[in-house]
Amino acid sequence: MNRLAPIPGRRRLRAAGLIATVTAVLATYLVTTTGGAAAAEISLSQGKPVTVSSTENGGTPGSAAVDGNAGTRWSSAFSDPQWIRIDLGSSQAITRIFLDWEGAYARNFQLQSSADGNNWSTFHTTTNHNGADQSLTVNVTTRYVRLYATARGTQYGVSLWEFQVFGQSSGGGGGGGPIVRVSEFLADCPFTHRLPDDPIVFPGLPGGSHMHDFMGNTSTNAFSTYTSLAAAGTNCNPIEDLSSYWVPTMYVDNVAVAPTGTTFYYLGEGVRDDIIAQIQSLPVGLRIVAGNAQATSGDQSIARWSCLHHNEIPPGKDFVNCPAGSMLESYLDFPQCWDGVNLDSANHKSHMAYPVAGACPSTHPVPVPKLRQVLRYPVTGDPARIRLSSGRGYTMHGDFFNAWPAAEMDRRVRDCIRPIIKCGANGRP
C-alpha cells in the first residue's frame, strides 16, 4: 500500500475473500492478557533483524512488520510459498504471537522455530484462515521465529502490518497487554449520510454548501450544535465518539461514491516527545476545517492521494490513476496546536496551527492530538472521470466537530497519547 506518511494505528481495510470487498478499517488490537501473572508481557520482536522470501516492492520491506508502526507493512511477491523470519537475538521464551494481517493475508501457514535459522520445527498451524487478525497463545523457547505461508488468501502476496512476538519481562508489574511505542488512539466512523449542509461553515443554512459525505454522528445537518450531537447516535467504533466528520462528496462519471474505509487517528506525532507529554485533550465543541476547498493547484493543498497496494504509482495532491483491484486513498492531517481560547474562528482555521520545528508556536501554545483522516474509495481508473463537489483532488478538505465526552477523551490522552502508547478504538493498548 502506498504510504505518504506513516499511518499509525489500527484498523485498516480488511478483505474477506475478495480484496475489493472491504469490511473494516484498522480494527482494534485483539489482545490476550496474562491474568494475574506477576510479569508484564513485552515485545521481543520490535526492531529485530528480519529476513523475508521476497518483497512486493521497496516500500514494503520485511523490517516494516516489526517496527511497531501499524501503518507500515511487509508485503511479498504474488506467489506461494512465502515466509518472514525474525531473529530475536538469543533464545527467548515466547508466550504469544500477534499477526496483524493486511488485506492480502495467508490462508494456510505455519509458525516455526529454529535455534540456528536453518532447521525448523512447526509449533502452530493455521488452515483456511479468513484474514482476521490473530492473537495466538504459544509456549515455545527459540531464537528464530518464522511464519511460513503455503497458500495465499487473495490474488496478491502475503502482507502483515505487524508480526509481533511477545514474552514475559522479569521485572513484575502484572501486565495488561503489549506496549507499542506509538502515540495514538483511533475511531472508525463509517459513512452515514449525504447532504448539501455544513454546520461549521454555513450553520443554520440547509442546502447552503456543496454536497458533503458525513461520517460518525448520525444526526449531523446544517443545524447541528455540540448539544445536538451529544444527544444523538453514532456509527463510530468506539460508540463513545459522538463527533461528526465530513468531506466533500466524490463523483465518478457524475455518480456519487461514498468512502468505504473511514478511520480517524488521534496522534501525538508531529511534535517532540517532551511536547507529547504536555498534550491536552481536544476541547469539547471544538470545530476545525483542514485542507483548502478553494485550492486551484496542488501547491495550495495538503491533501494527498495514492493507490492501495500499488507503491509503484507516485502519490499526488490531485487524483491518481489506480489500477483495477486497487482503491483510491486520501490522507489529510489536521493542525494540532490550539490557541487555548476559541472553539472556532471566522475562517474556521485561525484558532488552530501546525507545529513549527517540533513544537507549537507561541500564538497557539496548547498542543492537542493531531487528527489524521484516512479515507479509501472503491474507485480506479482515469482520474479525469473523478471530481469532488468542491473541485479537483487538491480541493480535498475535512471538517471535524468534536463531540467526544470529555472523560473519554481525557482517558485516551492520559493513557495513550502522553505516555506514547498505541491504543485501539477502545482506548487501551
Tab-separated table of C-alpha atoms in Angstrom:
chain	number	residue	atom	x	y	z
A	1	MET	CA	0.000	0.000	0.000
A	2	ASN	CA	1.307	3.388	-0.883
A	3	ARG	CA	2.116	5.490	2.176
A	4	LEU	CA	2.862	9.168	2.005
A	5	ALA	CA	3.446	9.296	5.722
A	6	PRO	CA	3.199	6.674	8.429
A	7	ILE	CA	-0.389	5.958	9.113
A	8	PRO	CA	-0.236	4.567	12.563
A	9	GLY	CA	-2.698	2.639	14.232
A	10	ARG	CA	-5.320	0.132	13.611
A	11	ARG	CA	-7.583	-0.561	11.864
A	12	ARG	CA	-7.277	-0.805	8.196
A	13	LEU	CA	-9.266	-2.203	5.357
A	14	ARG	CA	-9.889	-5.874	5.771
A	15	ALA	CA	-10.567	-8.029	2.678
A	16	ALA	CA	-12.629	-11.164	3.188
A	17	GLY	CA	-12.481	-13.438	0.171
A	18	LEU	CA	-12.217	-10.758	-2.494
A	19	ILE	CA	-9.758	-7.954	-1.888
A	20	ALA	CA	-12.258	-5.406	-3.170
A	21	THR	CA	-14.794	-6.338	-0.523
A	22	VAL	CA	-13.742	-4.058	2.276
A	23	THR	CA	-15.349	-4.565	5.641
A	24	ALA	CA	-13.408	-2.600	8.233
A	25	VAL	CA	-10.529	-0.179	8.545
A	26	LEU	CA	-7.795	-0.797	11.025
A	27	ALA	CA	-9.805	-2.663	13.709
A	28	THR	CA	-8.597	-2.653	17.304
A	29	TYR	CA	-5.874	-4.940	18.586
A	30	LEU	CA	-7.017	-8.342	19.752
A	31	VAL	CA	-5.094	-8.667	22.986
A	32	THR	CA	-4.973	-11.526	25.448
A	33	THR	CA	-3.835	-10.733	28.964
A	34	THR	CA	-1.839	-12.838	31.281
A	35	GLY	CA	-4.442	-12.855	34.021
A	36	GLY	CA	-2.773	-12.395	37.366
A	37	ALA	CA	0.743	-13.147	36.223
A	38	ALA	CA	3.448	-11.348	38.081
A	39	ALA	CA	5.409	-10.417	34.972
A	40	ALA	CA	4.409	-7.966	32.258
A	41	GLU	CA	4.185	-9.020	28.630
A	42	ILE	CA	6.816	-7.353	26.469
A	43	SER	CA	7.619	-7.267	22.773
A	44	LEU	CA	10.562	-9.483	21.869
A	45	SER	CA	10.425	-8.742	18.148
A	46	GLN	CA	10.210	-4.972	17.754
A	47	GLY	CA	13.176	-3.651	15.777
A	48	LYS	CA	14.840	-7.058	15.476
A	49	PRO	CA	16.509	-8.266	12.243
A	50	VAL	CA	14.127	-9.713	9.664
A	51	THR	CA	14.678	-11.854	6.585
A	52	VAL	CA	11.931	-12.492	4.022
A	53	SER	CA	11.377	-14.695	0.998
A	54	SER	CA	10.517	-11.672	-1.182
A	55	THR	CA	9.034	-8.177	-1.159
A	56	GLU	CA	6.334	-6.679	-3.319
A	57	ASN	CA	8.410	-3.529	-3.793
A	58	GLY	CA	10.849	-1.260	-1.992
A	59	GLY	CA	8.081	0.323	0.055
A	60	THR	CA	7.081	-2.936	1.776
A	61	PRO	CA	10.258	-4.338	3.401
A	62	GLY	CA	10.292	-7.089	5.991
A	63	SER	CA	11.505	-4.667	8.648
A	64	ALA	CA	8.145	-2.841	8.440
A	65	ALA	CA	6.465	-5.827	10.102
A	66	VAL	CA	8.473	-5.372	13.324
A	67	ASP	CA	8.762	-1.578	13.536
A	68	GLY	CA	5.838	-1.050	15.937
A	69	ASN	CA	4.084	1.136	13.356
A	70	ALA	CA	0.771	-0.337	12.277
A	71	GLY	CA	0.743	1.931	9.233
A	72	THR	CA	3.739	0.259	7.567
A	73	ARG	CA	3.778	-3.306	6.283
A	74	TRP	CA	5.694	-6.148	4.723
A	75	SER	CA	4.230	-7.492	1.505
A	76	SER	CA	5.589	-10.384	-0.536
A	77	ALA	CA	5.598	-11.190	-4.212
A	78	PHE	CA	2.358	-12.617	-5.612
A	79	SER	CA	3.242	-16.327	-5.394
A	80	ASP	CA	3.385	-19.278	-2.990
A	81	PRO	CA	5.115	-20.143	-0.700
A	82	GLN	CA	6.315	-17.025	1.166
A	83	TRP	CA	7.950	-16.549	4.554
A	84	ILE	CA	9.157	-13.967	7.039
A	85	ARG	CA	11.783	-14.748	9.700
A	86	ILE	CA	12.634	-12.798	12.872
A	87	ASP	CA	15.933	-13.147	14.708
A	88	LEU	CA	15.244	-12.460	18.397
A	89	GLY	CA	18.988	-12.227	19.059
A	90	SER	CA	19.058	-15.013	21.647
A	91	SER	CA	16.864	-17.842	22.816
A	92	GLN	CA	13.662	-16.386	24.286
A	93	ALA	CA	10.584	-17.846	25.983
A	94	ILE	CA	7.625	-16.873	23.762
A	95	THR	CA	4.114	-16.689	25.207
A	96	ARG	CA	2.111	-15.018	22.448
A	97	ILE	CA	2.291	-14.115	18.764
A	98	PHE	CA	0.119	-11.407	17.244
A	99	LEU	CA	-0.435	-11.342	13.482
A	100	ASP	CA	-1.824	-8.066	12.201
A	101	TRP	CA	-2.889	-9.098	8.706
A	102	GLU	CA	-3.306	-6.634	5.882
A	103	GLY	CA	-5.981	-7.343	3.265
A	104	ALA	CA	-3.559	-9.677	1.448
A	105	TYR	CA	-3.430	-12.448	4.057
A	106	ALA	CA	-2.246	-16.049	4.176
A	107	ARG	CA	-4.966	-18.689	4.061
A	108	ASN	CA	-2.650	-21.524	5.168
A	109	PHE	CA	0.543	-21.060	7.156
A	110	GLN	CA	2.749	-22.442	9.902
A	111	LEU	CA	4.657	-20.767	12.712
A	112	GLN	CA	8.075	-22.326	13.073
A	113	SER	CA	11.006	-22.138	15.478
A	114	SER	CA	14.727	-22.655	14.949
A	115	ALA	CA	17.866	-22.477	17.043
A	116	ASP	CA	20.120	-21.710	14.057
A	117	GLY	CA	17.815	-20.107	11.464
A	118	ASN	CA	18.118	-23.102	9.127
A	119	ASN	CA	16.451	-26.130	10.701
A	120	TRP	CA	12.793	-25.526	11.514
A	121	SER	CA	10.150	-27.076	13.762
A	122	THR	CA	6.459	-26.200	13.421
A	123	PHE	CA	4.705	-25.195	16.645
A	124	HIS	CA	1.462	-23.785	15.195
A	125	THR	CA	-0.576	-24.394	12.037
A	126	THR	CA	-3.478	-22.348	10.622
A	127	THR	CA	-5.595	-23.565	7.707
A	128	ASN	CA	-8.480	-21.906	5.879
A	129	HIS	CA	-7.826	-18.583	7.570
A	130	ASN	CA	-10.284	-15.758	6.773
A	131	GLY	CA	-7.907	-12.809	7.101
A	132	ALA	CA	-8.855	-11.703	10.628
A	133	ASP	CA	-6.080	-10.621	12.957
A	134	GLN	CA	-4.793	-13.398	15.225
A	135	SER	CA	-3.616	-13.375	18.823
A	136	LEU	CA	-2.088	-16.808	19.400
A	137	THR	CA	-1.080	-18.119	22.815
A	138	VAL	CA	2.025	-20.280	22.447
A	139	ASN	CA	4.689	-21.897	24.616
A	140	VAL	CA	7.986	-22.175	22.820
A	141	THR	CA	11.582	-21.153	23.518
A	142	THR	CA	13.667	-20.239	20.496
A	143	ARG	CA	15.892	-17.631	18.878
A	144	TYR	CA	14.382	-17.598	15.372
A	145	VAL	CA	10.655	-17.410	14.595
A	146	ARG	CA	9.295	-17.870	11.083
A	147	LEU	CA	5.874	-17.521	9.517
A	148	TYR	CA	5.790	-19.884	6.561
A	149	ALA	CA	2.802	-19.269	4.260
A	150	THR	CA	1.883	-22.071	1.881
A	151	ALA	CA	-1.299	-20.601	0.385
A	152	ARG	CA	-2.363	-17.005	-0.116
A	153	GLY	CA	-5.891	-15.876	0.655
A	154	THR	CA	-6.074	-13.426	-2.245
A	155	GLN	CA	-4.557	-12.821	-5.678
A	156	TYR	CA	-1.956	-10.608	-4.035
A	157	GLY	CA	1.004	-11.630	-1.913
A	158	VAL	CA	1.208	-12.182	1.833
A	159	SER	CA	1.151	-8.960	3.816
A	160	LEU	CA	1.489	-8.145	7.529
A	161	TRP	CA	1.204	-4.768	9.193
A	162	GLU	CA	2.841	-6.282	12.274
A	163	PHE	CA	4.331	-9.662	13.192
A	164	GLN	CA	4.658	-9.316	16.953
A	165	VAL	CA	6.329	-11.852	19.219
A	166	PHE	CA	5.768	-11.476	22.956
A	167	GLY	CA	7.305	-12.917	26.084
A	168	GLN	CA	7.378	-12.075	29.771
A	169	SER	CA	9.588	-9.497	31.416
A	170	SER	CA	11.223	-10.350	34.722
A	171	GLY	CA	10.523	-7.017	36.298
A	172	GLY	CA	6.997	-7.702	37.507
A	173	GLY	CA	4.121	-5.315	37.066
A	174	GLY	CA	1.180	-7.555	36.206
A	175	GLY	CA	0.951	-6.551	32.537
A	176	GLY	CA	-2.312	-5.801	30.770
A	177	GLY	CA	-1.103	-6.232	27.192
A	178	PRO	CA	1.700	-5.371	24.791
A	179	ILE	CA	3.085	-1.855	24.807
A	180	VAL	CA	3.919	-0.431	21.405
A	181	ARG	CA	5.554	2.988	21.496
A	182	VAL	CA	3.322	4.909	19.124
A	183	SER	CA	1.328	7.857	20.486
A	184	GLU	CA	-2.134	7.044	19.167
A	185	PHE	CA	-5.767	6.167	19.595
A	186	LEU	CA	-8.391	5.991	16.857
A	187	ALA	CA	-12.024	5.846	15.797
A	188	ASP	CA	-13.540	4.008	12.850
A	189	CYS	CA	-16.543	6.060	11.712
A	190	PRO	CA	-18.278	4.850	8.521
A	191	PHE	CA	-20.274	6.929	6.057
A	192	THR	CA	-23.733	7.796	7.407
A	193	HIS	CA	-25.464	10.210	5.022
A	194	ARG	CA	-25.062	12.909	2.371
A	195	LEU	CA	-26.348	16.498	2.494
A	196	PRO	CA	-25.514	19.908	0.966
A	197	ASP	CA	-25.032	21.155	4.554
A	198	ASP	CA	-22.088	22.383	6.612
A	199	PRO	CA	-22.790	23.221	10.284
A	200	ILE	CA	-19.342	24.811	10.663
A	201	VAL	CA	-19.064	26.995	7.549
A	202	PHE	CA	-22.789	27.512	6.900
A	203	PRO	CA	-24.535	26.937	10.240
A	204	GLY	CA	-28.314	27.138	10.087
A	205	LEU	CA	-28.344	27.224	6.277
A	206	PRO	CA	-29.591	23.900	4.893
A	207	GLY	CA	-28.538	23.478	1.289
A	208	GLY	CA	-26.017	26.309	1.658
A	209	SER	CA	-22.879	24.322	0.833
A	210	HIS	CA	-21.612	21.911	-1.762
A	211	MET	CA	-22.515	18.265	-1.123
A	212	HIS	CA	-20.822	16.565	1.821
A	213	ASP	CA	-20.436	12.968	2.941
A	214	PHE	CA	-20.926	12.709	6.711
A	215	MET	CA	-19.348	10.099	8.980
A	216	GLY	CA	-19.771	9.276	12.638
A	217	ASN	CA	-22.639	11.138	14.248
A	218	THR	CA	-25.853	10.131	12.515
A	219	SER	CA	-27.717	13.396	13.129
A	220	THR	CA	-25.411	15.952	11.520
A	221	ASN	CA	-27.075	18.654	9.433
A	222	ALA	CA	-26.935	22.415	8.995
A	223	PHE	CA	-28.430	22.992	12.442
A	224	SER	CA	-26.076	20.741	14.391
A	225	THR	CA	-24.542	22.029	17.602
A	226	TYR	CA	-22.463	20.339	20.253
A	227	THR	CA	-25.635	19.845	22.297
A	228	SER	CA	-27.496	18.165	19.433
A	229	LEU	CA	-24.549	15.943	18.555
A	230	ALA	CA	-24.064	14.885	22.164
A	231	ALA	CA	-27.721	13.813	22.336
A	232	ALA	CA	-27.655	11.839	19.079
A	233	GLY	CA	-26.328	8.489	17.899
A	234	THR	CA	-23.165	7.427	16.148
A	235	ASN	CA	-21.873	4.599	13.990
A	236	CYS	CA	-18.310	5.063	15.262
A	237	ASN	CA	-16.224	2.388	16.865
A	238	PRO	CA	-15.919	3.255	19.732
A	239	ILE	CA	-19.528	4.218	20.327
A	240	GLU	CA	-18.333	6.842	22.807
A	241	ASP	CA	-17.172	9.021	19.906
A	242	LEU	CA	-20.177	11.205	19.069
A	243	SER	CA	-18.129	13.539	16.884
A	244	SER	CA	-19.063	14.412	13.341
A	245	TYR	CA	-16.620	14.197	10.436
A	246	TRP	CA	-17.385	15.268	6.878
A	247	VAL	CA	-15.719	15.716	3.496
A	248	PRO	CA	-16.777	16.868	0.017
A	249	THR	CA	-18.639	14.194	-1.909
A	250	MET	CA	-16.700	12.299	-4.566
A	251	TYR	CA	-18.245	11.726	-8.009
A	252	VAL	CA	-17.119	9.243	-10.653
A	253	ASP	CA	-18.746	9.815	-14.034
A	254	ASN	CA	-21.029	12.206	-12.124
A	255	VAL	CA	-22.271	9.431	-9.807
A	256	ALA	CA	-21.680	9.946	-6.080
A	257	VAL	CA	-19.343	7.394	-4.467
A	258	ALA	CA	-19.034	7.090	-0.683
A	259	PRO	CA	-15.792	6.122	1.053
A	260	THR	CA	-15.775	2.515	2.227
A	261	GLY	CA	-12.803	2.938	4.535
A	262	THR	CA	-13.030	5.723	7.107
A	263	THR	CA	-10.569	5.840	10.002
A	264	PHE	CA	-9.689	8.827	12.145
A	265	TYR	CA	-6.421	8.650	14.065
A	266	TYR	CA	-5.603	10.821	17.063
A	267	LEU	CA	-1.830	11.129	17.226
A	268	GLY	CA	0.974	12.625	19.246
A	269	GLU	CA	3.379	12.593	16.320
A	270	GLY	CA	4.482	15.865	14.777
A	271	VAL	CA	5.906	17.352	17.969
A	272	ARG	CA	8.863	16.437	20.192
A	273	ASP	CA	8.464	13.812	22.884
A	274	ASP	CA	8.617	16.432	25.628
A	275	ILE	CA	5.721	18.245	23.922
A	276	ILE	CA	3.787	14.994	23.568
A	277	ALA	CA	3.986	14.683	27.355
A	278	GLN	CA	2.154	18.027	27.610
A	279	ILE	CA	-0.643	17.315	25.114
A	280	GLN	CA	-4.102	18.343	26.298
A	281	SER	CA	-7.452	16.925	25.269
A	282	LEU	CA	-9.250	18.442	22.317
A	283	PRO	CA	-11.805	20.725	23.960
A	284	VAL	CA	-15.457	19.744	23.819
A	285	GLY	CA	-17.219	21.547	20.956
A	286	LEU	CA	-14.004	22.326	19.038
A	287	ARG	CA	-14.550	22.826	15.312
A	288	ILE	CA	-11.761	22.563	12.737
A	289	VAL	CA	-11.546	22.679	8.955
A	290	ALA	CA	-8.370	21.271	7.385
A	291	GLY	CA	-7.410	21.494	3.728
A	292	ASN	CA	-8.308	24.068	1.111
A	293	ALA	CA	-11.662	23.877	-0.676
A	294	GLN	CA	-10.638	26.855	-2.841
A	295	ALA	CA	-7.280	25.472	-3.948
A	296	THR	CA	-6.521	25.989	-7.632
A	297	SER	CA	-3.396	23.824	-7.712
A	298	GLY	CA	-1.601	21.161	-5.728
A	299	ASP	CA	0.767	23.769	-4.318
A	300	GLN	CA	-2.135	25.123	-2.264
A	301	SER	CA	-3.183	21.725	-0.925
A	302	ILE	CA	-2.260	19.486	1.992
A	303	ALA	CA	-4.444	16.615	0.713
A	304	ARG	CA	-2.610	13.513	-0.505
A	305	TRP	CA	-3.841	10.752	-2.827
A	306	SER	CA	-2.422	7.300	-3.536
A	307	CYS	CA	-3.413	3.767	-4.603
A	308	LEU	CA	-3.993	0.782	-2.347
A	309	HIS	CA	-1.387	-1.985	-2.924
A	310	HIS	CA	0.474	-0.010	-5.576
A	311	ASN	CA	3.585	1.767	-4.317
A	312	GLU	CA	4.865	1.984	-7.873
A	313	ILE	CA	2.284	4.684	-8.641
A	314	PRO	CA	3.567	8.059	-7.414
A	315	PRO	CA	1.263	9.789	-4.921
A	316	GLY	CA	-0.126	13.192	-5.731
A	317	LYS	CA	-2.016	16.205	-4.491
A	318	ASP	CA	-4.612	15.512	-7.199
A	319	PHE	CA	-6.294	12.195	-8.017
A	320	VAL	CA	-4.034	9.408	-9.252
A	321	ASN	CA	-4.777	6.626	-11.731
A	322	CYS	CA	-5.277	3.450	-9.709
A	323	PRO	CA	-5.328	0.071	-11.465
A	324	ALA	CA	-8.207	-2.382	-11.278
A	325	GLY	CA	-8.348	-4.196	-7.956
A	326	SER	CA	-6.928	-1.233	-6.094
A	327	MET	CA	-8.631	1.658	-4.276
A	328	LEU	CA	-8.116	5.399	-4.205
A	329	GLU	CA	-6.779	6.587	-0.841
A	330	SER	CA	-6.915	10.055	0.709
A	331	TYR	CA	-4.884	11.312	3.685
A	332	LEU	CA	-5.355	14.616	5.469
A	333	ASP	CA	-3.728	15.864	8.684
A	334	PHE	CA	-5.455	18.429	10.889
A	335	PRO	CA	-3.475	21.023	12.881
A	336	GLN	CA	-2.526	20.074	16.437
A	337	CYS	CA	-1.817	23.399	18.144
A	338	TRP	CA	-4.741	25.315	19.705
A	339	ASP	CA	-4.852	28.962	20.759
A	340	GLY	CA	-6.279	27.837	24.108
A	341	VAL	CA	-9.311	30.135	23.887
A	342	ASN	CA	-11.519	29.754	20.817
A	343	LEU	CA	-13.536	26.743	19.751
A	344	ASP	CA	-13.848	28.205	16.246
A	345	SER	CA	-12.724	31.243	14.266
A	346	ALA	CA	-14.017	33.312	11.368
A	347	ASN	CA	-12.216	31.205	8.763
A	348	HIS	CA	-12.520	28.052	10.931
A	349	LYS	CA	-8.731	27.674	10.881
A	350	SER	CA	-7.091	30.612	12.668
A	351	HIS	CA	-7.701	29.217	16.154
A	352	MET	CA	-5.502	26.252	15.187
A	353	ALA	CA	-1.952	25.977	13.848
A	354	TYR	CA	0.523	23.355	12.711
A	355	PRO	CA	3.707	22.772	14.747
A	356	VAL	CA	6.951	24.510	13.867
A	357	ALA	CA	10.228	22.662	14.467
A	358	GLY	CA	8.502	20.067	16.634
A	359	ALA	CA	6.719	22.498	18.947
A	360	CYS	CA	3.606	24.649	18.994
A	361	PRO	CA	4.052	28.348	18.115
A	362	SER	CA	3.581	30.944	20.871
A	363	THR	CA	0.355	32.125	19.227
A	364	HIS	CA	-1.125	28.628	19.626
A	365	PRO	CA	0.580	27.285	22.748
A	366	VAL	CA	-1.667	24.324	23.587
A	367	PRO	CA	-0.666	21.010	21.971
A	368	VAL	CA	-3.602	18.682	21.302
A	369	PRO	CA	-3.800	15.323	19.493
A	370	LYS	CA	-3.339	15.549	15.749
A	371	LEU	CA	-6.342	14.218	13.847
A	372	ARG	CA	-5.411	12.223	10.746
A	373	GLN	CA	-8.237	11.461	8.341
A	374	VAL	CA	-7.718	8.318	6.244
A	375	LEU	CA	-10.339	7.543	3.595
A	376	ARG	CA	-10.496	4.892	0.931
A	377	TYR	CA	-12.790	4.938	-2.070
A	378	PRO	CA	-13.723	1.974	-4.318
A	379	VAL	CA	-12.501	3.953	-7.321
A	380	THR	CA	-9.943	3.121	-10.009
A	381	GLY	CA	-9.067	4.293	-13.486
A	382	ASP	CA	-8.803	7.567	-15.344
A	383	PRO	CA	-8.648	10.499	-12.882
A	384	ALA	CA	-10.408	12.682	-15.442
A	385	ARG	CA	-13.606	10.795	-14.529
A	386	ILE	CA	-13.284	11.801	-10.869
A	387	ARG	CA	-14.229	15.032	-9.120
A	388	LEU	CA	-15.174	16.294	-5.705
A	389	SER	CA	-18.155	18.512	-5.012
A	390	SER	CA	-15.520	21.166	-4.271
A	391	GLY	CA	-13.492	20.532	-7.439
A	392	ARG	CA	-10.287	18.646	-8.249
A	393	GLY	CA	-8.497	16.350	-5.811
A	394	TYR	CA	-6.386	19.169	-4.409
A	395	THR	CA	-9.559	20.786	-3.020
A	396	MET	CA	-9.981	17.842	-0.632
A	397	HIS	CA	-10.731	19.106	2.874
A	398	GLY	CA	-12.122	17.762	6.091
A	399	ASP	CA	-14.414	19.152	8.784
A	400	PHE	CA	-14.377	17.983	12.402
A	401	PHE	CA	-16.873	18.831	15.129
A	402	ASN	CA	-15.639	17.404	18.424
A	403	ALA	CA	-18.336	15.690	20.463
A	404	TRP	CA	-16.189	13.200	22.358
A	405	PRO	CA	-17.321	13.018	26.009
A	406	ALA	CA	-14.625	14.874	27.949
A	407	ALA	CA	-13.868	11.934	30.249
A	408	GLU	CA	-13.348	9.553	27.312
A	409	MET	CA	-11.020	11.948	25.512
A	410	ASP	CA	-9.135	12.698	28.748
A	411	ARG	CA	-8.559	8.998	29.433
A	412	ARG	CA	-7.160	8.367	25.964
A	413	VAL	CA	-4.860	11.380	26.117
A	414	ARG	CA	-3.641	10.301	29.568
A	415	ASP	CA	-3.229	6.599	28.794
A	416	CYS	CA	-2.276	6.599	25.108
A	417	ILE	CA	-1.026	9.946	23.823
A	418	ARG	CA	1.185	11.310	26.618
A	419	PRO	CA	2.935	8.044	27.532
A	420	ILE	CA	3.416	7.252	23.793
A	421	ILE	CA	1.389	4.048	23.748
A	422	LYS	CA	-0.526	2.736	20.761
A	423	CYS	CA	-4.158	2.131	21.689
A	424	GLY	CA	-7.048	0.652	19.762
A	425	ALA	CA	-10.529	2.043	19.307
A	426	ASN	CA	-11.308	1.137	22.910
A	427	GLY	CA	-8.564	3.475	24.091
A	428	ARG	CA	-6.434	0.670	25.526
A	429	PRO	CA	-3.113	-0.901	24.431
